[in-house]
Coordinates of C-alpha atoms in Angstrom, one line a residue:
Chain F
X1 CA 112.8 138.2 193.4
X2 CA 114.6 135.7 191.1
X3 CA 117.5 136.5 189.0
X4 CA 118.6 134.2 186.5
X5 CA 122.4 135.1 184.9
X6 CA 124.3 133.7 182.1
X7 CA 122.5 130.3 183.0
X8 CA 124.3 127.8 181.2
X9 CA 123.7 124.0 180.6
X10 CA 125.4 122.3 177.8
X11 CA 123.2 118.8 176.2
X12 CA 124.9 116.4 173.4
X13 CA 123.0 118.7 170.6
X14 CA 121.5 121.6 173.0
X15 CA 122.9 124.3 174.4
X16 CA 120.9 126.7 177.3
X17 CA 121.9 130.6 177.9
X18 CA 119.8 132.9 179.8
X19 CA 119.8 135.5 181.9
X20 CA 115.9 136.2 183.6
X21 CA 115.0 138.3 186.3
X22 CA 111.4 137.9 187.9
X23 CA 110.7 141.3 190.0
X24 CA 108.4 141.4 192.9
X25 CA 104.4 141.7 191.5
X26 CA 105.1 141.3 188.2
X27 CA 104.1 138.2 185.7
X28 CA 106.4 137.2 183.4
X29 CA 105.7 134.9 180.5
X30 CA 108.5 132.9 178.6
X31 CA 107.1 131.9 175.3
X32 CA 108.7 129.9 172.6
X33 CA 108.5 126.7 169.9
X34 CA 108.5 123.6 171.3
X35 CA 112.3 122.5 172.5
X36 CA 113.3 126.0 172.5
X37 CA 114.1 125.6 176.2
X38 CA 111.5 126.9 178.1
X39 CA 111.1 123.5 180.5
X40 CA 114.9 123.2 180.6
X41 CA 115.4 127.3 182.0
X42 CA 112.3 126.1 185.0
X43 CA 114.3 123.0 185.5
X44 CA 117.8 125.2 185.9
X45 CA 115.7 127.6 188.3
X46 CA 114.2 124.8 190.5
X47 CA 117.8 123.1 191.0
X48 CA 116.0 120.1 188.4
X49 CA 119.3 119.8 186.5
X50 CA 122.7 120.5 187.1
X51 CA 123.9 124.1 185.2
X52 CA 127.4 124.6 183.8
X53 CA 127.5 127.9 184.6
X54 CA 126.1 130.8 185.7
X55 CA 123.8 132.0 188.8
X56 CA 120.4 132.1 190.1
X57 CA 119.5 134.5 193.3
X58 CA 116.3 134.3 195.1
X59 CA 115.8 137.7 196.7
X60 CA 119.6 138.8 196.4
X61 CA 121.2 135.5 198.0
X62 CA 122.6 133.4 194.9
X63 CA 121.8 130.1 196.0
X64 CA 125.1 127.8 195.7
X65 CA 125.3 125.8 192.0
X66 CA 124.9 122.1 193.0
X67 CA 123.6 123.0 196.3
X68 CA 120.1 120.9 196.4
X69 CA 119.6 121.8 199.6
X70 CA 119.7 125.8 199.0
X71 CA 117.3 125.1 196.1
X72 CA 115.3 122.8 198.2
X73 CA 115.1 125.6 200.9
X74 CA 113.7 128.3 198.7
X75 CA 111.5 125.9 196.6
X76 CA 109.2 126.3 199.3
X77 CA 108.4 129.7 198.4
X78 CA 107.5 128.6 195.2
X79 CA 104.1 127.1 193.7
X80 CA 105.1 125.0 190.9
X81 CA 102.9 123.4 188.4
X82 CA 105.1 121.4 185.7
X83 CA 103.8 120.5 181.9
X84 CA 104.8 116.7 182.0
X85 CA 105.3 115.9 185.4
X86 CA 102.6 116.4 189.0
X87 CA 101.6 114.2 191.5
X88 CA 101.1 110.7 191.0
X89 CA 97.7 109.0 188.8
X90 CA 96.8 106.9 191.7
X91 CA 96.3 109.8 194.2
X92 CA 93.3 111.6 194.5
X93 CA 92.8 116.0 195.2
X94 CA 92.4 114.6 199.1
X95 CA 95.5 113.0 198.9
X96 CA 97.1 116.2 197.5
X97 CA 95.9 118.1 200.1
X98 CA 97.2 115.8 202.8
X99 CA 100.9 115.7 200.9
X100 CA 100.9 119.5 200.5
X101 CA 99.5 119.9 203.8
X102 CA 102.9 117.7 205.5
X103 CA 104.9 119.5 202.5
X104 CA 104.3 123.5 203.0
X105 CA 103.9 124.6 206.7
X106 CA 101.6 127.6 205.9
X107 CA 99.4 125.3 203.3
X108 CA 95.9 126.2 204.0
X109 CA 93.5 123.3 203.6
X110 CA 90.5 125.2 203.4
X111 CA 91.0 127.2 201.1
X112 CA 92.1 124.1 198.9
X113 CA 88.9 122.8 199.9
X114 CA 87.4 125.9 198.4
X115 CA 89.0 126.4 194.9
X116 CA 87.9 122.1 194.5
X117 CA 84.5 123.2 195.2
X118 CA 84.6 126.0 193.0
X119 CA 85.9 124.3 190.1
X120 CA 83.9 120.8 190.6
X121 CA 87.1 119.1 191.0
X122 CA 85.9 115.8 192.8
X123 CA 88.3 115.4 196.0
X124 CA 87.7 111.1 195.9
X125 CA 88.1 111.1 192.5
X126 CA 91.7 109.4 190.9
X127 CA 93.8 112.0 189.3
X128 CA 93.8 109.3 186.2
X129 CA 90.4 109.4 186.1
X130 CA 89.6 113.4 186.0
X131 CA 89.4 115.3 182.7
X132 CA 92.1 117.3 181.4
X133 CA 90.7 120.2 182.6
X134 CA 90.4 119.0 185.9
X135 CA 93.8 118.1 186.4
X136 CA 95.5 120.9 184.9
X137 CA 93.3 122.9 187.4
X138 CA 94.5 120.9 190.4
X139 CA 98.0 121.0 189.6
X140 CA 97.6 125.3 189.2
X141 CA 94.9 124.8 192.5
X142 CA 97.8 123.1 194.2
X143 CA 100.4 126.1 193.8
X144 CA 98.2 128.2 195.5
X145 CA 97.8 127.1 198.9
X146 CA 100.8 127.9 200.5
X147 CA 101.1 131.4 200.1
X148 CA 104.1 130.7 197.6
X149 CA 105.9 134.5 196.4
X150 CA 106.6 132.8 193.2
X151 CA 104.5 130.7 191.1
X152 CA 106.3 128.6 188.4
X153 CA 104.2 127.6 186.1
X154 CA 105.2 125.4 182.9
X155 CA 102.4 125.4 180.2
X156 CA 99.5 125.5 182.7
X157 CA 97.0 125.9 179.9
X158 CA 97.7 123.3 177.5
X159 CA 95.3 121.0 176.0
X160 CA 92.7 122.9 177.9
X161 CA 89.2 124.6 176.0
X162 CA 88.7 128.3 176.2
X163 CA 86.3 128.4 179.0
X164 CA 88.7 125.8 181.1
X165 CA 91.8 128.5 180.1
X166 CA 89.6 131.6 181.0
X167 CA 89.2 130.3 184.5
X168 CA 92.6 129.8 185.3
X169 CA 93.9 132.7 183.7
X170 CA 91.1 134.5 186.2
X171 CA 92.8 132.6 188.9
X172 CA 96.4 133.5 188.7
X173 CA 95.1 137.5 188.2
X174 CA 93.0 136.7 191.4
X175 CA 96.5 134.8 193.0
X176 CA 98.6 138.4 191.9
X177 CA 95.3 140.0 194.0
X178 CA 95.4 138.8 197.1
X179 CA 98.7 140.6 197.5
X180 CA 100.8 142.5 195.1
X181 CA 104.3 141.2 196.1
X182 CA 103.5 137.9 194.8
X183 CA 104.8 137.2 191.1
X184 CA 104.7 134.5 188.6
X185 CA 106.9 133.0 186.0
X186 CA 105.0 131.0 183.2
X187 CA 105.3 129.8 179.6
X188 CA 102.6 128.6 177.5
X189 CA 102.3 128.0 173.4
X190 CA 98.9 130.1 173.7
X191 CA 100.0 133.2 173.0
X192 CA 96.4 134.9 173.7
X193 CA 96.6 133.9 177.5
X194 CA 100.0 135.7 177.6
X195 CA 98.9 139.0 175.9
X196 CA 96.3 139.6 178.2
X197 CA 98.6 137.8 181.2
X198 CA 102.1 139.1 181.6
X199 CA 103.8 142.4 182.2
X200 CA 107.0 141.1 180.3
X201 CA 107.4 138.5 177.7
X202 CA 110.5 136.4 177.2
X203 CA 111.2 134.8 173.8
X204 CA 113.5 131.7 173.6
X205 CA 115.1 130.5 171.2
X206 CA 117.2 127.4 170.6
X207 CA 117.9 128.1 174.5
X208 CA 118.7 131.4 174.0
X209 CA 116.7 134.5 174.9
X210 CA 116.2 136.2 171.9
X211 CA 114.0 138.9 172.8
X212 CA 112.8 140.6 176.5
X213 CA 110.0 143.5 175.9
X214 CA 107.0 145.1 177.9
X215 CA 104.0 143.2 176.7
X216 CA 102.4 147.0 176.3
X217 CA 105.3 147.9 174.5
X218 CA 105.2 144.8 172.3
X219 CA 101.4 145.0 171.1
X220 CA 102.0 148.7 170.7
X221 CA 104.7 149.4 169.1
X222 CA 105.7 146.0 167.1
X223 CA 104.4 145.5 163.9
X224 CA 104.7 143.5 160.9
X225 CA 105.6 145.2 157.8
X226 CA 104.0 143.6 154.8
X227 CA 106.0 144.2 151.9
X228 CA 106.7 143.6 147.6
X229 CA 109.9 143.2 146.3
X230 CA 110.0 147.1 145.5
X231 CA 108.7 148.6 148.6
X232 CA 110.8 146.6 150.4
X233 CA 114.2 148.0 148.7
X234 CA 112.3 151.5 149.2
X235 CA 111.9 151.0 153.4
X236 CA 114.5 152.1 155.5
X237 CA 115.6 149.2 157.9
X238 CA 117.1 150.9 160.8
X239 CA 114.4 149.9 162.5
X240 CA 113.3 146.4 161.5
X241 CA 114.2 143.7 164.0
X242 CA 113.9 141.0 161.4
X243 CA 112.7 139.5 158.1
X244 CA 111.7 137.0 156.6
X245 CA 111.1 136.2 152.8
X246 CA 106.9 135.2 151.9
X247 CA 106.0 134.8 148.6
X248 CA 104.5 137.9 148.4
X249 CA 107.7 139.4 149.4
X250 CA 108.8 140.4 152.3
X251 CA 107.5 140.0 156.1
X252 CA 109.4 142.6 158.5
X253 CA 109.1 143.0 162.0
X254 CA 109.4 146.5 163.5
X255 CA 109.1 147.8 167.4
X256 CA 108.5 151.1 165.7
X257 CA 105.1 150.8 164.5
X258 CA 104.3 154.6 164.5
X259 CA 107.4 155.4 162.9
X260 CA 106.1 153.1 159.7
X261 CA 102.9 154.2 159.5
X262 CA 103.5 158.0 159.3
X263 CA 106.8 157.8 156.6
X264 CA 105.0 154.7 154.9
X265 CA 101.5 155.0 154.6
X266 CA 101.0 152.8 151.9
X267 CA 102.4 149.7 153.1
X268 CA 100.4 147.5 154.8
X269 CA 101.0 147.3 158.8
X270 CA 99.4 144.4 161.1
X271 CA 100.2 145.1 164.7
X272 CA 102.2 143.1 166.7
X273 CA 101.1 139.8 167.8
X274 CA 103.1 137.1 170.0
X275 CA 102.4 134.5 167.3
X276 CA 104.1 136.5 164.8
X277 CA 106.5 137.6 166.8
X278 CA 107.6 133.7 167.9
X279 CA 107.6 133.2 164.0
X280 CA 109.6 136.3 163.0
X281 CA 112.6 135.9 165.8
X282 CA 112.8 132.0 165.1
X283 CA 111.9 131.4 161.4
X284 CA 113.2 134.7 160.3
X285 CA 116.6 136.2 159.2
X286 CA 118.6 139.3 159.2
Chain O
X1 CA 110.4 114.8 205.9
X2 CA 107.0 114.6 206.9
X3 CA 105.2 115.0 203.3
X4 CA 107.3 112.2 202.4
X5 CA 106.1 109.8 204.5
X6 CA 102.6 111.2 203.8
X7 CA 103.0 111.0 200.5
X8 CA 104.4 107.2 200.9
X9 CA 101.7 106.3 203.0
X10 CA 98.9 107.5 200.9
X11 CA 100.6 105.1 198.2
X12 CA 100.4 102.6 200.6
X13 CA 97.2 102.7 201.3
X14 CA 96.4 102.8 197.7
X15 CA 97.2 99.3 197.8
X16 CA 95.0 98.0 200.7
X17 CA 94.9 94.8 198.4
X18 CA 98.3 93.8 198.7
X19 CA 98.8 94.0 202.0
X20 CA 95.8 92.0 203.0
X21 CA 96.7 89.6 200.5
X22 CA 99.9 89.2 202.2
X23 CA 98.2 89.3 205.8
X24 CA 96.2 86.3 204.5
X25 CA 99.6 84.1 203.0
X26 CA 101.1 84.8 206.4
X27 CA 98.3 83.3 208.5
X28 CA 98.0 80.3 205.4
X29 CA 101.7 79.7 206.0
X30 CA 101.4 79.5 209.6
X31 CA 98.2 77.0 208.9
X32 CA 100.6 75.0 206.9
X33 CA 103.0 74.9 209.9
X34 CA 105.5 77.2 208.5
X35 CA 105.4 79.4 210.7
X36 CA 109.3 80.6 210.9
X37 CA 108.9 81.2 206.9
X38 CA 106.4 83.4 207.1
X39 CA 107.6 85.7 209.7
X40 CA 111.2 86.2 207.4
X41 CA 108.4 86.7 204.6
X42 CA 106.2 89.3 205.9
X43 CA 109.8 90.9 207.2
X44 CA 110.6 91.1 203.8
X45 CA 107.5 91.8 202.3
X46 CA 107.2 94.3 204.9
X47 CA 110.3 96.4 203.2
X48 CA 109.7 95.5 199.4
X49 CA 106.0 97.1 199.8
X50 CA 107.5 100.2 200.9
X51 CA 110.5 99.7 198.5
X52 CA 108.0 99.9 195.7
X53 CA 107.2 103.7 196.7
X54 CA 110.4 104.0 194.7
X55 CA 108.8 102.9 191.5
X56 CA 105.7 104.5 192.2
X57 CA 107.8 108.2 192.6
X58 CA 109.3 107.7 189.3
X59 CA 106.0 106.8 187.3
X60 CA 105.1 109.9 184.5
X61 CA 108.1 111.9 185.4
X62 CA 106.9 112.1 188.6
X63 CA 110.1 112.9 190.3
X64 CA 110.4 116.0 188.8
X65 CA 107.5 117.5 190.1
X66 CA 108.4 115.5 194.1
X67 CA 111.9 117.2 193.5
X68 CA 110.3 120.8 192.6
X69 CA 108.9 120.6 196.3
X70 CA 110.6 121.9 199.3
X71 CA 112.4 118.3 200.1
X72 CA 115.9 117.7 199.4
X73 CA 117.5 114.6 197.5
X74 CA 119.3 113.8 200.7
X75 CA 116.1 113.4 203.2
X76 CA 114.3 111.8 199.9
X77 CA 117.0 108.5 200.0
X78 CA 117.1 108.6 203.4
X79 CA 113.0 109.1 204.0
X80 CA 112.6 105.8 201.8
X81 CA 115.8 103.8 204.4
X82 CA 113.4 104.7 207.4
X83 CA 110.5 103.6 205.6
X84 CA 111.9 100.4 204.4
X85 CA 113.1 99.5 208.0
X86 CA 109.7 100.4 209.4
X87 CA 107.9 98.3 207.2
X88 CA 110.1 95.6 207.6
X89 CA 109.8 95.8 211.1
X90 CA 106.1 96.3 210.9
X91 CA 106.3 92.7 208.8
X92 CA 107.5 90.9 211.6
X93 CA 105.3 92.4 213.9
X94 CA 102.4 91.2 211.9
X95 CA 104.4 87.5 211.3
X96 CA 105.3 87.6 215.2
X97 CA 101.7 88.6 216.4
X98 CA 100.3 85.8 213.8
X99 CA 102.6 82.8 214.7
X100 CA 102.0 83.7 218.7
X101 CA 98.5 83.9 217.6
X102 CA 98.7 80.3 215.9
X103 CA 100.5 79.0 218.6
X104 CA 97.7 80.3 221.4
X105 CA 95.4 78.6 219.4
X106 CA 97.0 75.6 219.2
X107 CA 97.8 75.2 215.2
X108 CA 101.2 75.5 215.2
X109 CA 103.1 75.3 218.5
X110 CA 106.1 77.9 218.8
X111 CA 108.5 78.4 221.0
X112 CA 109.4 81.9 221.3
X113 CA 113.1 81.1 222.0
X114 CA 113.5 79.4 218.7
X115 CA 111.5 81.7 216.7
X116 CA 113.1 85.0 217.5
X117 CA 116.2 84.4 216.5
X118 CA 114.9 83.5 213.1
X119 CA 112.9 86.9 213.1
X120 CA 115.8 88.5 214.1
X121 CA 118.1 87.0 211.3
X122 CA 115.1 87.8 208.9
X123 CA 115.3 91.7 209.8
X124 CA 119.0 92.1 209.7
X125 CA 119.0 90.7 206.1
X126 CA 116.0 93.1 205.6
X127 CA 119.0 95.3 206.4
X128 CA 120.9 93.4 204.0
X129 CA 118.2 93.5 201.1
X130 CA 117.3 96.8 201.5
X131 CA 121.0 98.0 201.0
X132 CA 121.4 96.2 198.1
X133 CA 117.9 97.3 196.0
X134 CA 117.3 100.6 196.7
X135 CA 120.5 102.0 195.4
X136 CA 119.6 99.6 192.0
X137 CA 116.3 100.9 192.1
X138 CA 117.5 104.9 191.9
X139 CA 120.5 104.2 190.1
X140 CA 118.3 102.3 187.5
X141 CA 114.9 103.1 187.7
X142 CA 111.9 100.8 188.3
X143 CA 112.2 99.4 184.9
X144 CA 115.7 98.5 184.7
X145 CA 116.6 97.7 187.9
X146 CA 114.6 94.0 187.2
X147 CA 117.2 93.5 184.7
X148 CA 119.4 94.4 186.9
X149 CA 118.2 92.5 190.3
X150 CA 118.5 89.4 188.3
X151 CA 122.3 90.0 187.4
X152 CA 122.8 90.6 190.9
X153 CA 120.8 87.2 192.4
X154 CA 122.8 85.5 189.2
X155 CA 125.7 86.9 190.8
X156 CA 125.2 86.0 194.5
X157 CA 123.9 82.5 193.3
X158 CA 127.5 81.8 191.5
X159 CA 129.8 83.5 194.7
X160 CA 127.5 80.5 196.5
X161 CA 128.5 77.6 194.2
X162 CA 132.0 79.1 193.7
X163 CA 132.0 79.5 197.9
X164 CA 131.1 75.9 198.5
X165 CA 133.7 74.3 196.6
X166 CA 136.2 75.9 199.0
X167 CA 133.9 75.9 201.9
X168 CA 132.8 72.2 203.4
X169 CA 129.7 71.2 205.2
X170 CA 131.5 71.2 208.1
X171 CA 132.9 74.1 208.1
X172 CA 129.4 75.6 207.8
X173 CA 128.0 73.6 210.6
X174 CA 131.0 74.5 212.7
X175 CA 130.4 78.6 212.4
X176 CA 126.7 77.8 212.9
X177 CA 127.7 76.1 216.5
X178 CA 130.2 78.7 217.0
X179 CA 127.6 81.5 217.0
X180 CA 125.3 79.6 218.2
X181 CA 127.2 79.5 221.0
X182 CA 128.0 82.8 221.5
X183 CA 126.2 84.8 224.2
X184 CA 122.7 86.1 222.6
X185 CA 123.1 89.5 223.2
X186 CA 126.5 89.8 221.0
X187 CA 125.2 88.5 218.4
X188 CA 122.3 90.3 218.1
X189 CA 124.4 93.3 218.8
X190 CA 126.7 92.4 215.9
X191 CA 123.7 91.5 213.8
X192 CA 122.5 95.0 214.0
X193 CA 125.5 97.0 213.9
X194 CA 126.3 94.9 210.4
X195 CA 122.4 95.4 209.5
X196 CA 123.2 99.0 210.2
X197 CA 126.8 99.0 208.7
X198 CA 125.2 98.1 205.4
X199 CA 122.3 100.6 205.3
X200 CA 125.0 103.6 206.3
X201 CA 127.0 102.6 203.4
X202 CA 124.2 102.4 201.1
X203 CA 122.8 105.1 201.6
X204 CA 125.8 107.1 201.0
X205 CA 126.2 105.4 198.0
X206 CA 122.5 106.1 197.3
X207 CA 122.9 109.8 197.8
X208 CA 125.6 110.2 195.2
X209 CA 123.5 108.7 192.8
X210 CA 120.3 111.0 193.5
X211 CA 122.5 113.9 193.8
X212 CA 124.1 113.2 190.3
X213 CA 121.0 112.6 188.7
X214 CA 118.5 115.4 186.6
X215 CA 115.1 115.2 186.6

């Protein structure tokens, strides 16, 4: 569906790269530290900023670089929920509705209607004056209403409790429901909703893509090796991705967990988390 | 198009306040007997109330989220022209409707042939203001653009002083007959077409700048 190559946008002391491709049906999560470039590749995909180089395709047509009106035209196939950035304080959910209503010619006001109901999101209430949870709920509510193919969603969970996170994590799987064509592109810090979330992960990097796996594949087969100064000069390292020095010795990360644990059987294995995996690619080394 | 102007009027009506406040001066002014003033001021109030939209877009990084919607930069500058000359011209509606009113009623008499031409000179320098601040107000942002509207009335005021030493009294009073008689339709015409002249121009100028800016 969209097909991000060789992206490139050059800042003062930032530099982007990526290539991305989001296939139909499929959830794809890009996860990374903070300034890595997460916002800046949804801003380069939504026609935000200006690339240097590179393309982006929406269903095989590579939509013209600098053309806002190609990427206004197939912005309306997207739902998109941003981290710093939504509809204005002073509006209220009705407001939204009517907005998104003159916005997205298939935007179905009932079932807007609905979701507020369902998640006690109070329609005359300010968006200034609703909690957190609330709002981050609207803003995922409001992708949803148009029958968008692609839902663009840039840290939809944060500063939100469990229980808040649960239900929208249950509404995006519901979203991907409804029908199986549909996919969605998100990022978040909290690597548990991603686990359970995405088919692929994404790592970034200082605004590179550092690492693209199957999220099966990743909490499968990755591990981290746990290892002394002497184990560690016994191991072989064909296939460790990367290390990093602890003070216990050495922290390795492997996507050949099976491969460890039947030629290394006393070294101690953890299996493969995201967290680890965001501190192994960015604080590690070779 | 259409969410736009949605969106703008819902901002609008968020400030149901303002507008009755300013409903209220215009009727006080025509109470006082200024009448003429307060149709150019609802005119212009008219087109700054809408103009303010632009402030209100850009508050929390709003834009970003307005320009991840299925609206281009392009119908966004020209959305907010439209709106500015419809509330202008909604403004002297209300300032017309309010000094025929006076006048009915016997507070201030009017003469309609003296008091449209003032309205109509107070809409095409709507024209005029409009041109000049929205372009500011992207270019700069709600914040800056102050700073910068006062360098630009510091400006105009100085081509003024500079203009009179070279232009006499006279002279003024002389170009004043002159148009004055001219035949009414002309100069309305030309009116417009410079009122329009002005906005054409800005908004080109305006749609380079939103087209060169990131969000």
């Amino acid at each position: 569906m969209i097909r991000m190559r060789d992206v490139k946008k050059n800042y003062k002391n930032f530099t982007l790269q990526v290539s991305l491709d989001v296939p139909r049906g499929t959830i794809i999560g890009l996860i990374g530290k903070n300034g890595a470039g997460k916002s800046t590749t949804f801003k380069a995909l939504l026609g935000l900023i200006h690339i240097d180089g590179g393309t982006v395709s929406f269903n095989g047509n590579e939509i013209k670089t600098g053309s806002d009106k190609e990427f206004a035209n197939i912005r309306k196939y997207f739902g998109v929920a941003l981290s710093e950035s939504g509809f204005s304080d002073m509006f209220d959910a009705g407001d939204v509705k009517k907005v998104l209503g003159a916005m997205f010619d298939d935007f179905d006001g009932v079932k807007f209607d609905s979701y507020c109901a369902r998640f006690n999101i109070p329609t005359e209430k300010k968006i200034s004056e609703l909690s957190t949870g609330n709002r981050a709920k609207l803003k995922v509510i409001s992708t949803m209403c148009h029958n968008a193919q692609l839902l663009i969603l840039d840290e939809p969970t944060a500063g939100l409790d469990v229980v808040a996170r649960d239900q929208l994590l249950g509404l995006l799987r519901e979203y991907l429901m409804e029908d199986e064509s549909r996919s969605i592109l998100i990022s978040s810090h909290i690597s548990t909703d991603l686990e359970g979330l995405c088919d692929y992960l994404y790592l970034i990097n200082d605004g590179s893509i550092v690492l693209k796996e199957d999220t099966d594949v990743l909490l499968s087969e990755y591990a981290l090796l746990k290892l002394s100064e002497e184990s560690y000069g016994k191991v072989d390292k064909t296939h460790i991705i990367q290390t990093k020095k602890e003070e216990f010795g050495y922290a390795c990360l492997t996507n050949q967990k099976q491969y460890y644990i039947e030629n290394y059987p006393d070294i101690v294995i953890e299996n493969g988390k995201i967290d680890d995996l965001i501190l192994m690619m960015t604080e590690g080394g070779e | 198009m259409k969410g736009l102007f949605v969106k703008d009027f819902c901002f609008v009506m968020k400030r149901k306040n303002t507008l009755l406040i300013m409903v209220c001066l215009c009727v006080m002014y025509m109470l006082l007997g200024m009448g003429s003033f307060a149709l150019a001021f609802m005119t212009w109030m008219g087109a700054a109330v809408m103009m303010s939209t632009l402030a209100y877009d850009a508050m929390n990084r709003g834009l970003s989220y307005l320009f991840s919607l299925p609206i281009s930069r392009r119908e966004y500058v020209y959305e907010k022209y439209l709106l500015c000359v419809i509330g202008g011209t909604l403004g002297m509606a209300i300032g017309l409707f309010t000094a025929v009113a006076g006048s009915l009623f016997g507070i201030e008499e009017i003469q309609l042939s003296e008091i449209l031409p003032i309205a109509f000179v107070g809409y095409v320098f709507m024209f005029v203001f409009c041109s000049i601040f929205i372009p500011v107000d992207i270019k700069f942002g709600a914040e800056q653009s102050r700073i910068v509207t006062f360098g630009i009335m510091f400006v105009i005021v100085i081509i003024g002083v500079v203009a009179s030493k070279f232009v006499s009294e006279e002279m003024i009073d002389d170009a004043f007959t002159y148009i004055g008689n001219l035949p009414l339709p002309i100069v309305g015409l030309t009116g417009l077409v410079i009122g329009a002249i002005f906005m054409v121009v800005s908004a080109i100028i305006s749609v380079c700048i939103i087209e060169k800016k990131e969000f």
